[in-house]
């Protein structure tokens, strides 16, 4: 039998419940269990005036931002439209059916003011880390670190050669932020090399072709993760150069110990973190086992490599494959008077007469008068890293390190953060913190099952 025709005559009364219309298995219902914003008003109270018109509830704005980053909604204009229309989003924001959605411009005003002044987004992220620790998702024994480049909101057409760039007379906030971080190790102070191009819209972003394709302006998001369940322990924004990534690793390890009292036994990373200085910092200053490939530059001409020479620690000398010695100083008493090398590299040389009479001369020193070896003053830490690379634990760490790469893939493909929407170092920090917060919340929602419904 055909049903009755639908009419648009409004009902006088409705019995409607948002709670009943949000599915029990909706991801936001699961995430909501781990979002605690009870003290957010007290944190922000010093940044509001005691007079004037009432402001938008900051908890509402934070909940809307969580929705945007958890659900991959990159535009704040679109986010406001989605929250207005979507029942689950209204339920998560505690808006009800009649609640007004704030204008998109409200986010920008609060971001440049109260949120950054109070470091609110950093505190929000650390709340998720603390919750992961409380739920037993953090092992605290093995960590991994890596960085991934994210395109900046800048393009080549609106840029200037690096050696010709000058700040404008009326700089915008992105230029002011760039000038403020010129001496910071994470941005301008990371390398003395002048960039090939500097963007007029976002000069702190770095022109890079490190991915092997077309060059672009970018920032780097740096993750420090716990290897048990790939929980993000810390996140740091830097310019897109390798030196800044190593600096970010140190910052994140120190901050994790300070905030949560957790210090890993081992750290997994790729070869970019395998410099002698960084390995020495991990081993000697922090007592962390570096499960990191050692950065070596072996000879490529087919001659004997440094590993073919045997080092005698007690005698401070090398023995070559021909049985001859290489020393730093051959004159008696010279070593006692020598100062530490300014570049951190000791140089060991063979006697010229030994090399001239050696049958292996053609394989050892083509084009050289005598064989020379370079040894870092941090070679002890490098040797430890080489020894660790032969263990089963190292192989496990190398396999588990892929978890951080999977997080970056999730960040770009699922959360849609393959290009920044905000400009300047602070804009990059805000986006990376919110994205890491969303990933930790989604991790909690996935691994901690929903409680069974109460039976009556």
CSV table of C-alpha atoms in Angstrom, one decimal:
chain,number,residue,atom,x,y,z
A,1,UNK,CA,0.0,0.0,0.0
A,2,UNK,CA,1.4,3.4,-0.9
A,3,UNK,CA,2.3,5.6,2.0
A,4,UNK,CA,0.9,9.0,2.7
A,5,UNK,CA,2.2,12.1,0.9
A,6,UNK,CA,4.8,14.1,2.9
A,7,UNK,CA,3.8,17.6,3.8
A,8,UNK,CA,5.9,20.6,4.9
A,9,UNK,CA,3.4,21.6,7.5
A,10,UNK,CA,5.4,22.2,10.7
A,11,UNK,CA,4.7,20.4,13.9
A,12,UNK,CA,3.8,22.4,17.0
A,13,UNK,CA,6.0,20.3,19.3
A,14,UNK,CA,9.0,18.1,18.7
A,15,UNK,CA,10.4,15.4,20.9
A,16,UNK,CA,14.0,15.4,19.6
A,17,UNK,CA,17.2,14.3,21.4
A,18,UNK,CA,20.7,14.8,20.0
A,19,UNK,CA,21.9,12.1,22.3
A,20,UNK,CA,19.6,9.6,20.7
A,21,UNK,CA,20.5,10.6,17.1
A,22,UNK,CA,24.3,10.3,17.5
A,23,UNK,CA,25.3,6.6,16.7
A,24,UNK,CA,26.9,4.7,19.5
A,25,UNK,CA,29.9,3.8,17.4
A,26,UNK,CA,30.6,7.4,16.1
A,27,UNK,CA,34.2,8.3,16.4
A,28,UNK,CA,33.4,11.6,18.1
A,29,UNK,CA,31.4,9.7,20.8
A,30,UNK,CA,34.5,7.7,21.6
A,31,UNK,CA,36.9,10.7,21.5
A,32,UNK,CA,34.6,12.7,23.8
A,33,UNK,CA,35.6,10.4,26.7
A,34,UNK,CA,39.1,11.7,26.6
A,35,UNK,CA,38.5,15.5,26.1
A,36,UNK,CA,38.7,17.2,29.5
A,37,UNK,CA,38.3,21.0,29.1
A,38,UNK,CA,37.0,21.7,32.6
A,39,UNK,CA,39.8,24.1,33.6
A,40,UNK,CA,40.2,25.9,30.2
A,41,UNK,CA,38.2,28.9,31.4
A,42,UNK,CA,40.5,29.4,34.4
A,43,UNK,CA,43.6,29.1,32.2
A,44,UNK,CA,42.3,31.8,29.9
A,45,UNK,CA,40.7,34.1,32.5
A,46,UNK,CA,43.8,36.4,32.9
A,47,UNK,CA,43.5,37.1,29.1
A,48,UNK,CA,39.9,38.3,29.2
A,49,UNK,CA,38.8,41.8,30.3
A,50,UNK,CA,36.4,42.1,33.2
A,51,UNK,CA,34.2,44.5,31.3
A,52,UNK,CA,32.6,44.5,27.9
A,53,UNK,CA,30.5,42.2,25.9
A,54,UNK,CA,30.6,38.4,26.8
A,55,UNK,CA,33.0,36.4,24.6
A,56,UNK,CA,32.5,33.2,22.6
A,57,UNK,CA,32.9,30.2,25.0
A,58,UNK,CA,36.6,29.1,24.5
A,59,UNK,CA,35.6,25.5,25.2
A,60,UNK,CA,33.3,25.6,22.2
A,61,UNK,CA,36.1,26.9,19.9
A,62,UNK,CA,38.5,24.2,21.1
A,63,UNK,CA,35.9,21.5,20.6
A,64,UNK,CA,35.3,22.8,17.1
A,65,UNK,CA,39.0,22.8,16.3
A,66,UNK,CA,39.3,19.2,17.6
A,67,UNK,CA,36.5,18.2,15.2
A,68,UNK,CA,38.3,20.0,12.3
A,69,UNK,CA,41.6,18.3,12.8
A,70,UNK,CA,40.1,14.9,13.8
A,71,UNK,CA,37.9,14.8,10.7
A,72,UNK,CA,40.2,16.4,8.2
A,73,UNK,CA,38.3,19.6,7.8
A,74,UNK,CA,41.0,22.1,6.8
A,75,UNK,CA,39.0,25.3,6.3
A,76,UNK,CA,37.5,27.1,9.3
A,77,UNK,CA,34.8,28.5,7.2
A,78,UNK,CA,33.8,25.0,6.1
A,79,UNK,CA,34.1,23.8,9.7
A,80,UNK,CA,31.6,26.4,10.9
A,81,UNK,CA,29.2,25.2,8.2
A,82,UNK,CA,29.7,21.5,9.1
A,83,UNK,CA,29.1,22.1,12.8
A,84,UNK,CA,26.0,24.1,11.9
A,85,UNK,CA,24.6,21.2,9.9
A,86,UNK,CA,26.0,18.0,11.4
A,87,UNK,CA,24.1,16.6,14.5
A,88,UNK,CA,27.1,14.6,15.8
A,89,UNK,CA,29.3,17.8,15.6
A,90,UNK,CA,26.6,19.8,17.5
A,91,UNK,CA,26.5,17.0,20.1
A,92,UNK,CA,30.3,17.1,20.6
A,93,UNK,CA,30.3,20.9,20.9
A,94,UNK,CA,27.4,20.9,23.4
A,95,UNK,CA,25.5,23.2,21.1
A,96,UNK,CA,22.1,21.6,21.0
A,97,UNK,CA,19.7,22.3,18.1
A,98,UNK,CA,19.4,26.0,18.8
A,99,UNK,CA,23.0,26.9,19.6
A,100,UNK,CA,24.7,29.5,17.4
A,101,UNK,CA,27.9,28.6,15.7
A,102,UNK,CA,30.6,31.3,16.0
A,103,UNK,CA,31.9,33.1,12.9
A,104,UNK,CA,35.1,31.8,11.4
A,105,UNK,CA,36.9,35.1,12.1
A,106,UNK,CA,36.6,34.4,15.9
A,107,UNK,CA,39.3,31.6,15.6
A,108,UNK,CA,41.8,33.9,14.0
A,109,UNK,CA,41.4,36.6,16.7
A,110,UNK,CA,41.8,34.1,19.5
A,111,UNK,CA,44.6,32.3,17.9
A,112,UNK,CA,46.8,35.4,17.5
A,113,UNK,CA,45.9,36.5,21.1
A,114,UNK,CA,44.7,34.4,24.0
A,115,UNK,CA,45.5,30.9,22.7
A,116,UNK,CA,49.2,31.7,21.9
A,117,UNK,CA,49.7,34.0,24.9
A,118,UNK,CA,48.5,31.2,27.3
A,119,UNK,CA,50.2,28.4,25.3
A,120,UNK,CA,46.8,26.7,25.4
A,121,UNK,CA,47.3,24.4,22.4
A,122,UNK,CA,50.6,23.0,23.9
A,123,UNK,CA,48.7,22.3,27.2
A,124,UNK,CA,45.9,20.7,25.3
A,125,UNK,CA,48.3,18.3,23.5
A,126,UNK,CA,50.1,17.5,26.7
A,127,UNK,CA,46.8,16.5,28.3
A,128,UNK,CA,46.3,13.9,25.6
A,129,UNK,CA,49.8,12.5,26.3
A,130,UNK,CA,49.1,12.4,30.1
A,131,UNK,CA,45.9,10.5,29.3
A,132,UNK,CA,47.7,8.0,27.1
A,133,UNK,CA,50.2,7.5,30.0
A,134,UNK,CA,47.3,7.0,32.5
A,135,UNK,CA,45.7,4.4,30.2
A,136,UNK,CA,48.8,2.4,29.9
A,137,UNK,CA,49.5,3.1,26.2
A,138,UNK,CA,53.1,4.4,26.9
A,139,UNK,CA,55.9,1.9,27.6
A,140,UNK,CA,58.6,4.6,28.2
A,141,UNK,CA,61.4,2.3,27.1
A,142,UNK,CA,61.8,2.8,23.4
A,143,UNK,CA,61.2,6.0,21.5
A,144,UNK,CA,61.6,7.0,17.8
A,145,UNK,CA,62.1,10.3,16.3
A,146,UNK,CA,61.6,11.6,12.7
A,147,UNK,CA,60.6,14.7,10.8
A,148,UNK,CA,58.4,15.2,7.7
A,149,UNK,CA,58.1,18.2,5.4
A,150,UNK,CA,54.8,20.0,5.1
A,151,UNK,CA,54.2,22.5,2.3
A,152,UNK,CA,53.8,26.1,3.5
A,153,UNK,CA,51.2,28.5,2.3
A,154,UNK,CA,53.7,30.1,-0.1
A,155,UNK,CA,54.7,29.9,-3.7
A,156,UNK,CA,57.7,30.5,-5.9
A,157,UNK,CA,56.0,33.3,-7.9
A,158,UNK,CA,55.8,35.5,-4.8
A,159,UNK,CA,59.3,35.2,-3.6
A,160,UNK,CA,62.7,37.0,-3.7
A,161,UNK,CA,66.3,35.6,-4.0
A,162,UNK,CA,67.6,35.1,-0.5
A,163,UNK,CA,70.5,37.4,-0.9
A,164,UNK,CA,68.2,40.2,-2.1
A,165,UNK,CA,65.4,40.0,0.5
A,166,UNK,CA,64.7,42.9,2.8
A,167,UNK,CA,61.9,43.2,5.3
A,168,UNK,CA,59.1,45.5,4.1
A,169,UNK,CA,58.4,48.8,5.7
A,170,UNK,CA,55.0,47.6,7.0
A,171,UNK,CA,55.6,43.9,7.8
A,172,UNK,CA,52.7,41.5,8.5
A,173,UNK,CA,52.6,39.0,11.4
A,174,UNK,CA,54.4,36.3,9.4
A,175,UNK,CA,57.3,38.6,8.6
A,176,UNK,CA,57.4,39.8,12.2
A,177,UNK,CA,57.5,36.2,13.5
A,178,UNK,CA,60.3,35.4,11.0
A,179,UNK,CA,62.4,38.3,12.2
A,180,UNK,CA,61.8,37.2,15.8
A,181,UNK,CA,63.2,33.7,15.2
A,182,UNK,CA,66.3,34.5,13.1
A,183,UNK,CA,68.6,33.5,16.0
A,184,UNK,CA,66.6,30.4,17.1
A,185,UNK,CA,68.2,27.0,16.4
A,186,UNK,CA,64.9,25.7,15.1
A,187,UNK,CA,64.4,28.3,12.4
A,188,UNK,CA,66.8,31.1,11.3
A,189,UNK,CA,69.7,30.0,13.4
A,190,UNK,CA,69.6,26.4,12.2
A,191,UNK,CA,72.1,27.0,9.4
A,192,UNK,CA,74.1,30.0,8.2
A,193,UNK,CA,73.4,29.1,4.6
A,194,UNK,CA,71.3,31.8,2.9
A,195,UNK,CA,68.1,30.3,1.3
A,196,UNK,CA,67.9,30.3,-2.4
A,197,UNK,CA,64.5,32.0,-2.3
A,198,UNK,CA,62.5,33.7,0.5
A,199,UNK,CA,58.8,33.9,0.3
A,200,UNK,CA,57.2,37.4,0.7
A,201,UNK,CA,54.1,35.8,2.3
A,202,UNK,CA,55.9,33.5,4.8
A,203,UNK,CA,59.6,34.2,4.9
A,204,UNK,CA,60.2,31.6,7.7
A,205,UNK,CA,59.3,28.8,5.4
A,206,UNK,CA,62.3,27.1,3.7
A,207,UNK,CA,62.7,26.6,0.0
A,208,UNK,CA,63.7,23.0,-0.3
A,209,UNK,CA,64.1,20.2,-2.9
A,210,UNK,CA,64.9,17.5,-0.4
A,211,UNK,CA,62.1,15.2,-1.6
A,212,UNK,CA,63.8,14.8,-4.9
A,213,UNK,CA,61.0,16.4,-6.9
A,214,UNK,CA,60.1,20.0,-7.6
A,215,UNK,CA,61.3,22.4,-4.9
A,216,UNK,CA,58.8,24.1,-2.7
A,217,UNK,CA,58.5,26.2,0.5
A,218,UNK,CA,58.0,24.0,3.6
A,219,UNK,CA,58.2,23.6,7.3
A,220,UNK,CA,59.1,20.4,9.2
A,221,UNK,CA,56.9,18.7,11.8
A,222,UNK,CA,59.0,16.6,14.2
A,223,UNK,CA,57.5,13.7,16.1
A,224,UNK,CA,58.9,11.9,19.2
A,225,UNK,CA,56.8,8.8,19.6
A,226,UNK,CA,56.7,5.9,22.1
A,227,UNK,CA,57.2,2.6,20.3
A,228,UNK,CA,54.6,0.6,22.3
A,229,UNK,CA,51.5,2.0,20.7
A,230,UNK,CA,53.0,4.9,18.6
A,231,UNK,CA,51.7,7.6,21.0
A,232,UNK,CA,53.1,11.0,20.1
A,233,UNK,CA,55.0,12.1,23.1
A,234,UNK,CA,56.1,15.5,21.7
A,235,UNK,CA,55.9,17.6,18.6
A,236,UNK,CA,58.0,20.5,17.4
A,237,UNK,CA,57.9,22.8,14.4
A,238,UNK,CA,61.2,23.7,12.6
A,239,UNK,CA,62.5,25.0,9.4
A,240,UNK,CA,63.1,22.4,6.7
A,241,UNK,CA,66.8,21.6,7.2
A,242,UNK,CA,68.4,18.6,8.8
A,243,UNK,CA,70.3,20.5,11.5
A,244,UNK,CA,67.0,21.9,12.9
A,245,UNK,CA,65.6,18.4,13.1
A,246,UNK,CA,68.5,17.2,15.3
A,247,UNK,CA,68.0,20.3,17.5
A,248,UNK,CA,64.2,19.5,17.7
A,249,UNK,CA,65.0,15.9,18.8
A,250,UNK,CA,67.0,17.2,21.8
A,251,UNK,CA,64.3,19.7,22.7
A,252,UNK,CA,61.6,17.1,22.6
A,253,UNK,CA,63.6,14.6,24.7
A,254,UNK,CA,64.3,17.2,27.4
A,255,UNK,CA,60.8,18.4,27.4
A,256,UNK,CA,59.3,14.9,27.7
A,257,UNK,CA,61.5,14.2,30.8
A,258,UNK,CA,60.6,17.6,32.3
A,259,UNK,CA,56.8,17.3,31.7
A,260,UNK,CA,56.3,13.6,32.4
A,261,UNK,CA,59.4,12.2,34.0
A,262,UNK,CA,59.9,9.7,31.2
A,263,UNK,CA,63.4,9.0,29.8
A,264,UNK,CA,63.7,6.2,27.2
A,265,UNK,CA,66.3,3.5,27.3
A,266,UNK,CA,66.8,3.6,23.5
A,267,UNK,CA,66.1,5.9,20.6
A,268,UNK,CA,65.5,4.8,17.0
A,269,UNK,CA,66.1,7.2,14.1
A,270,UNK,CA,67.4,7.4,10.6
A,271,UNK,CA,70.9,8.2,9.5
A,272,UNK,CA,70.2,11.9,9.5
A,273,UNK,CA,70.5,11.7,13.3
A,274,UNK,CA,73.7,9.7,13.3
A,275,UNK,CA,76.2,12.5,13.4
A,276,UNK,CA,79.1,12.1,15.9
A,277,UNK,CA,77.9,15.0,18.0
A,278,UNK,CA,74.4,13.8,18.3
A,279,UNK,CA,75.4,10.2,19.2
A,280,UNK,CA,77.8,11.6,21.9
A,281,UNK,CA,75.0,13.7,23.3
A,282,UNK,CA,72.7,10.7,23.5
A,283,UNK,CA,75.3,8.3,25.0
A,284,UNK,CA,77.4,10.5,27.3
A,285,UNK,CA,74.9,13.2,28.4
A,286,UNK,CA,71.6,11.3,28.4
A,287,UNK,CA,72.5,7.7,28.8
A,288,UNK,CA,70.3,6.6,25.8
A,289,UNK,CA,71.2,3.8,23.5
A,290,UNK,CA,71.3,5.1,20.0
A,291,UNK,CA,69.6,2.6,17.6
A,292,UNK,CA,70.7,4.9,14.8
A,293,UNK,CA,72.8,4.2,11.7
A,294,UNK,CA,76.2,5.9,12.0
A,295,UNK,CA,76.7,8.7,9.5
A,296,UNK,CA,79.9,7.6,7.7
A,297,UNK,CA,81.7,8.8,4.5
A,298,UNK,CA,83.6,5.8,3.2
A,299,UNK,CA,86.1,6.0,0.3
A,300,UNK,CA,84.5,5.4,-3.1
A,301,UNK,CA,87.7,4.7,-5.1
A,302,UNK,CA,88.0,1.0,-4.1
A,303,UNK,CA,90.8,1.6,-1.6
A,304,UNK,CA,90.9,0.4,2.0
A,305,UNK,CA,88.2,2.0,4.2
A,306,UNK,CA,88.6,3.1,7.8
A,307,UNK,CA,86.9,-0.1,9.0
A,308,UNK,CA,89.9,-2.1,7.5
A,309,UNK,CA,92.2,-0.4,10.1
A,310,UNK,CA,92.4,-1.7,13.7
A,311,UNK,CA,92.3,0.9,16.5
A,312,UNK,CA,94.3,0.3,19.7
A,313,UNK,CA,92.7,2.4,22.4
A,314,UNK,CA,95.5,2.0,24.9
A,315,UNK,CA,98.1,3.0,22.4
A,316,UNK,CA,95.9,5.6,20.6
A,317,UNK,CA,97.0,4.3,17.2
A,318,UNK,CA,95.7,2.5,14.1
A,319,UNK,CA,97.2,-0.6,12.5
A,320,UNK,CA,96.8,-0.8,8.7
A,321,UNK,CA,96.2,-4.0,6.7
A,322,UNK,CA,100.0,-4.0,6.0
A,323,UNK,CA,100.8,-4.1,9.7
A,324,UNK,CA,102.1,-0.5,10.0
A,325,UNK,CA,101.0,2.0,12.5
A,326,UNK,CA,99.2,5.4,12.1
A,327,UNK,CA,99.5,7.9,14.9
A,328,UNK,CA,98.4,11.5,15.6
A,329,UNK,CA,101.9,12.6,16.5
A,330,UNK,CA,105.2,10.8,15.8
A,331,UNK,CA,107.4,13.2,17.7
A,332,UNK,CA,107.9,12.2,21.3
A,333,UNK,CA,106.0,14.4,23.8
A,334,UNK,CA,104.0,16.1,21.1
A,335,UNK,CA,100.7,14.5,22.1
A,336,UNK,CA,101.0,15.8,25.7
A,337,UNK,CA,101.4,19.4,24.5
A,338,UNK,CA,98.6,19.2,21.8
A,339,UNK,CA,95.3,21.0,22.2
A,340,UNK,CA,92.0,19.4,21.3
A,341,UNK,CA,91.2,19.9,17.6
A,342,UNK,CA,89.0,22.9,16.8
A,343,UNK,CA,86.8,20.9,14.4
A,344,UNK,CA,86.5,17.8,16.7
A,345,UNK,CA,88.5,15.6,14.3
A,346,UNK,CA,91.8,13.8,15.1
A,347,UNK,CA,94.1,13.0,12.2
A,348,UNK,CA,96.2,9.8,12.2
A,349,UNK,CA,99.0,9.6,9.7
A,350,UNK,CA,101.4,6.8,8.6
A,351,UNK,CA,105.1,7.3,8.1
A,352,UNK,CA,105.9,8.2,4.5
A,353,UNK,CA,108.7,5.6,4.3
A,354,UNK,CA,106.3,2.9,5.5
A,355,UNK,CA,103.8,3.7,2.8
A,356,UNK,CA,106.5,3.9,0.0
A,357,UNK,CA,107.8,0.4,0.8
A,358,UNK,CA,104.3,-1.2,1.3
A,359,UNK,CA,103.1,-3.9,-1.2
A,360,UNK,CA,99.5,-2.7,-0.7
A,361,UNK,CA,100.3,0.9,-1.7
A,362,UNK,CA,98.1,0.8,-4.8
A,363,UNK,CA,95.0,-0.3,-2.7
A,364,UNK,CA,95.6,2.0,0.2
A,365,UNK,CA,96.5,5.5,-0.9
A,366,UNK,CA,96.0,6.2,-4.6
A,367,UNK,CA,97.1,9.7,-5.3
A,368,UNK,CA,98.3,10.4,-1.7
A,369,UNK,CA,101.9,10.7,-0.3
A,370,UNK,CA,100.9,8.8,2.8
A,371,UNK,CA,97.7,7.3,4.3
A,372,UNK,CA,95.7,9.4,6.6
A,373,UNK,CA,92.7,8.5,8.8
A,374,UNK,CA,90.2,10.9,10.4
A,375,UNK,CA,88.7,10.0,13.8
A,376,UNK,CA,86.1,12.0,15.6
A,377,UNK,CA,86.7,12.9,19.3
A,378,UNK,CA,83.2,11.3,19.7
A,379,UNK,CA,84.3,8.1,18.1
A,380,UNK,CA,83.5,6.1,21.3
A,381,UNK,CA,79.8,6.9,20.9
A,382,UNK,CA,80.0,6.0,17.2
A,383,UNK,CA,81.6,2.7,18.0
A,384,UNK,CA,78.8,2.0,20.6
A,385,UNK,CA,76.2,2.7,17.9
A,386,UNK,CA,78.0,0.4,15.5
A,387,UNK,CA,78.0,-2.4,18.1
A,388,UNK,CA,74.3,-1.9,18.9
A,389,UNK,CA,73.5,-2.3,15.2
A,390,UNK,CA,74.6,-5.9,15.4
A,391,UNK,CA,72.0,-6.8,18.1
A,392,UNK,CA,68.5,-8.2,17.8
A,393,UNK,CA,67.1,-5.2,19.8
A,394,UNK,CA,68.4,-2.9,17.1
A,395,UNK,CA,66.7,-4.9,14.3
A,396,UNK,CA,63.4,-4.7,16.3
A,397,UNK,CA,63.8,-0.9,16.7
A,398,UNK,CA,64.5,-0.5,13.0
A,399,UNK,CA,61.3,-2.3,12.2
A,400,UNK,CA,59.2,-0.4,14.9
A,401,UNK,CA,60.6,3.0,13.7
A,402,UNK,CA,58.3,2.7,10.7
A,403,UNK,CA,55.4,3.6,13.1
A,404,UNK,CA,56.5,7.2,13.0
A,405,UNK,CA,56.4,7.2,9.2
A,406,UNK,CA,52.9,5.7,9.3
A,407,UNK,CA,51.8,8.6,11.6
A,408,UNK,CA,53.1,11.1,9.0
A,409,UNK,CA,51.2,9.2,6.3
A,410,UNK,CA,48.0,9.3,8.4
A,411,UNK,CA,48.7,13.0,9.0
A,412,UNK,CA,48.8,13.8,5.3
A,413,UNK,CA,46.3,11.4,3.8
A,414,UNK,CA,43.6,11.0,6.5
A,415,UNK,CA,43.8,14.3,8.4
A,416,UNK,CA,44.6,16.2,5.1
A,417,UNK,CA,47.5,18.1,6.5
A,418,UNK,CA,49.7,18.0,3.4
A,419,UNK,CA,49.8,21.8,3.2
A,420,UNK,CA,49.7,24.4,5.9
A,421,UNK,CA,46.8,26.8,6.1
A,422,UNK,CA,48.4,29.2,8.6
A,423,UNK,CA,51.5,31.2,8.0
A,424,UNK,CA,54.6,32.0,10.1
A,425,UNK,CA,56.4,29.9,12.8
A,426,UNK,CA,53.5,30.2,15.2
A,427,UNK,CA,51.0,29.2,12.6
A,428,UNK,CA,53.0,26.0,11.9
A,429,UNK,CA,53.3,25.3,15.6
A,430,UNK,CA,49.5,25.7,16.1
A,431,UNK,CA,48.7,23.4,13.2
A,432,UNK,CA,51.2,20.7,14.2
A,433,UNK,CA,50.1,20.7,17.9
A,434,UNK,CA,46.4,20.4,16.9
A,435,UNK,CA,47.1,17.6,14.4
A,436,UNK,CA,49.2,15.7,17.0
A,437,UNK,CA,46.4,16.2,19.6
A,438,UNK,CA,43.9,14.8,17.1
A,439,UNK,CA,46.1,11.8,16.3
A,440,UNK,CA,46.5,10.9,20.0
A,441,UNK,CA,42.8,11.3,20.6
A,442,UNK,CA,42.0,9.0,17.7
A,443,UNK,CA,44.6,6.5,19.1
A,444,UNK,CA,42.8,6.6,22.5
A,445,UNK,CA,39.4,6.1,20.9
A,446,UNK,CA,40.7,3.1,18.9
A,447,UNK,CA,42.6,1.3,21.6
A,448,UNK,CA,40.4,1.9,24.6
A,449,UNK,CA,37.0,0.3,24.1
A,450,UNK,CA,33.7,2.0,24.9
A,451,UNK,CA,32.2,0.9,28.2
A,452,UNK,CA,29.3,-1.4,27.9
A,453,UNK,CA,25.9,0.3,28.1
A,454,UNK,CA,24.2,0.1,31.5
A,455,UNK,CA,21.5,-2.5,31.7
A,456,UNK,CA,18.2,-1.8,33.5
